[in-house]
PDB file of C-alpha atoms in Angstrom:
ATOM      1  CA  MET A   1       0.023  -0.031   0.002  1.00 53.00           C
ATOM      2  CA  THR A   2       1.575   3.436  -0.791  1.00 61.00           C
ATOM      3  CA  GLY A   3       0.846   6.586   0.760  1.00 61.00           C
ATOM      4  CA  GLU A   4      -0.474   9.693  -0.773  1.00 63.00           C
ATOM      5  CA  TYR A   5      -0.487  13.063   0.454  1.00 56.00           C
ATOM      6  CA  VAL A   6      -3.222  15.425  -0.445  1.00 53.00           C
ATOM      7  CA  GLU A   7      -2.776  19.333  -0.375  1.00 53.00           C
ATOM      8  CA  LEU A   8      -6.220  20.844   0.462  1.00 56.00           C
ATOM      9  CA  VAL A   9      -6.865  24.311  -0.938  1.00 57.00           C
ATOM     10  CA  CYS A  10      -9.049  26.826   0.561  1.00 55.00           C
ATOM     11  CA  ASP A  11     -10.603  30.006  -0.769  1.00 60.00           C
ATOM     12  CA  ASP A  12     -11.625  31.077   2.848  1.00 72.00           C
ATOM     13  CA  VAL A  13      -8.811  31.421   4.918  1.00 81.00           C
ATOM     14  CA  PRO A  14      -9.647  31.295   8.649  1.00 92.00           C
ATOM     15  CA  HIS A  15      -9.422  34.402  10.766  1.00 94.00           C
ATOM     16  CA  ASP A  16      -9.290  35.101  14.392  1.00 95.00           C
ATOM     17  CA  VAL A  17     -11.094  37.985  16.210  1.00 96.00           C
ATOM     18  CA  VAL A  18      -8.603  39.694  18.837  1.00 96.00           C
ATOM     19  CA  LEU A  19      -9.752  41.991  21.537  1.00 97.00           C
ATOM     20  CA  THR A  20      -7.129  44.841  21.873  1.00 96.00           C
ATOM     21  CA  ASP A  21      -8.721  47.256  24.014  1.00 96.00           C
ATOM     22  CA  PRO A  22     -12.171  46.997  25.952  1.00 95.00           C
ATOM     23  CA  GLY A  23     -12.694  50.473  26.472  1.00 94.00           C
ATOM     24  CA  VAL A  24     -14.379  52.012  29.168  1.00 95.00           C
ATOM     25  CA  ARG A  25     -17.803  49.895  29.041  1.00 94.00           C
ATOM     26  CA  VAL A  26     -16.241  46.890  30.183  1.00 95.00           C
ATOM     27  CA  LEU A  27     -19.303  44.931  31.275  1.00 96.00           C
ATOM     28  CA  ASP A  28     -21.194  45.958  27.730  1.00 96.00           C
ATOM     29  CA  VAL A  29     -17.960  44.343  26.015  1.00 97.00           C
ATOM     30  CA  ALA A  30     -18.340  41.349  28.465  1.00 97.00           C
ATOM     31  CA  GLN A  31     -21.985  40.704  27.187  1.00 97.00           C
ATOM     32  CA  VAL A  32     -21.162  40.760  23.488  1.00 97.00           C
ATOM     33  CA  VAL A  33     -18.319  38.415  24.257  1.00 97.00           C
ATOM     34  CA  ARG A  34     -20.761  36.272  26.269  1.00 97.00           C
ATOM     35  CA  ARG A  35     -22.968  36.011  23.167  1.00 96.00           C
ATOM     36  CA  LEU A  36     -19.934  35.282  20.823  1.00 96.00           C
ATOM     37  CA  LYS A  37     -18.548  32.507  22.970  1.00 95.00           C
ATOM     38  CA  GLU A  38     -21.416  31.363  24.780  1.00 94.00           C
ATOM     39  CA  LEU A  39     -19.703  31.450  28.210  1.00 94.00           C
ATOM     40  CA  SER A  40     -20.796  32.989  31.747  1.00 96.00           C
ATOM     41  CA  LEU A  41     -20.786  36.434  32.181  1.00 95.00           C
ATOM     42  CA  TRP A  42     -17.979  35.999  34.694  1.00 96.00           C
ATOM     43  CA  HIS A  43     -16.068  34.108  32.327  1.00 96.00           C
ATOM     44  CA  SER A  44     -16.388  36.694  29.753  1.00 96.00           C
ATOM     45  CA  LYS A  45     -15.343  39.486  31.835  1.00 95.00           C
ATOM     46  CA  VAL A  46     -12.101  37.741  32.684  1.00 96.00           C
ATOM     47  CA  LEU A  47     -11.434  37.260  29.008  1.00 96.00           C
ATOM     48  CA  VAL A  48     -12.204  40.716  28.563  1.00 96.00           C
ATOM     49  CA  THR A  49      -9.820  42.243  31.212  1.00 94.00           C
ATOM     50  CA  ARG A  50      -6.884  40.167  29.796  1.00 94.00           C
ATOM     51  CA  VAL A  51      -6.018  41.600  26.492  1.00 91.00           C
ATOM     52  CA  PRO A  52      -4.916  41.140  23.684  1.00 95.00           C
ATOM     53  CA  ALA A  53      -7.409  37.945  23.638  1.00 95.00           C
ATOM     54  CA  VAL A  54      -8.355  35.959  21.161  1.00 95.00           C
ATOM     55  CA  ILE A  55     -12.048  35.992  21.227  1.00 96.00           C
ATOM     56  CA  LEU A  56     -12.895  33.687  18.263  1.00 95.00           C
ATOM     57  CA  ALA A  57     -10.368  31.703  16.511  1.00 94.00           C
ATOM     58  CA  GLY A  58     -10.525  29.982  12.830  1.00 92.00           C
ATOM     59  CA  VAL A  59     -13.700  31.315  11.779  1.00 94.00           C
ATOM     60  CA  PRO A  60     -15.037  32.560   8.474  1.00 94.00           C
ATOM     61  CA  GLU A  61     -13.986  36.040   7.286  1.00 93.00           C
ATOM     62  CA  GLU A  62     -17.810  37.309   7.136  1.00 94.00           C
ATOM     63  CA  ASP A  63     -18.131  35.964  10.707  1.00 95.00           C
ATOM     64  CA  ALA A  64     -14.884  37.413  12.031  1.00 96.00           C
ATOM     65  CA  ALA A  65     -16.037  41.059  10.368  1.00 96.00           C
ATOM     66  CA  ALA A  66     -19.760  40.553  12.059  1.00 97.00           C
ATOM     67  CA  ALA A  67     -17.853  40.056  15.499  1.00 97.00           C
ATOM     68  CA  VAL A  68     -15.552  42.787  15.239  1.00 97.00           C
ATOM     69  CA  SER A  69     -18.409  45.128  14.187  1.00 97.00           C
ATOM     70  CA  ALA A  70     -20.473  43.873  17.356  1.00 97.00           C
ATOM     71  CA  LEU A  71     -17.504  44.645  19.480  1.00 97.00           C
ATOM     72  CA  ARG A  72     -16.723  47.972  18.104  1.00 97.00           C
ATOM     73  CA  GLU A  73     -20.604  49.074  18.555  1.00 97.00           C
ATOM     74  CA  VAL A  74     -19.935  49.087  22.142  1.00 97.00           C
ATOM     75  CA  GLY A  75     -16.835  50.855  22.579  1.00 96.00           C
ATOM     76  CA  ALA A  76     -14.319  48.165  22.284  1.00 96.00           C
ATOM     77  CA  GLN A  77     -10.971  47.872  19.902  1.00 97.00           C
ATOM     78  CA  ALA A  78     -11.067  44.772  17.952  1.00 97.00           C
ATOM     79  CA  GLU A  79      -9.405  43.350  14.685  1.00 96.00           C
ATOM     80  CA  THR A  80      -9.433  40.228  12.492  1.00 95.00           C
ATOM     81  CA  ARG A  81      -6.321  38.459  11.897  1.00 93.00           C
ATOM     82  CA  GLU A  82      -5.556  35.902   8.999  1.00 90.00           C
ATOM     83  CA  ARG A  83      -4.341  32.593  10.521  1.00 81.00           C
ATOM     84  CA  PRO A  84      -1.015  31.904   9.372  1.00 73.00           C
ATOM     85  CA  GLU A  85      -0.468  28.915   7.046  1.00 69.00           C
ATOM     86  CA  PRO A  86       0.830  26.003   9.245  1.00 67.00           C
ATOM     87  CA  GLU A  87       4.564  25.267   8.529  1.00 67.00           C
ATOM     88  CA  PHE A  88       3.891  21.666   6.866  1.00 67.00           C
ATOM     89  CA  LEU A  89       1.839  23.394   4.160  1.00 64.00           C
ATOM     90  CA  ARG A  90       4.614  25.875   3.196  1.00 63.00           C
ATOM     91  CA  ASP A  91       6.957  25.106   0.321  1.00 61.00           C
TER      92      ASP A  91
END
């Protein structure tokens, strides 16, 4: 039996949502994080206070943009970052 290696090609590069600054309204930001990650309010608040924090990892670009928009609406600073390609897929 011979081994075959297949390279997967994706058009949609996964993105991470990174919270860089919760701003003044920390509890409002924690509520948004709670909805995004389905965490308790306490865990959400802890996550929000430890910045920079990855809120969502490996999501499609549209979902990442929607999450960043929701965080910015309540006064937080957030950004999307493309996930780097794993070492074993690089030429």
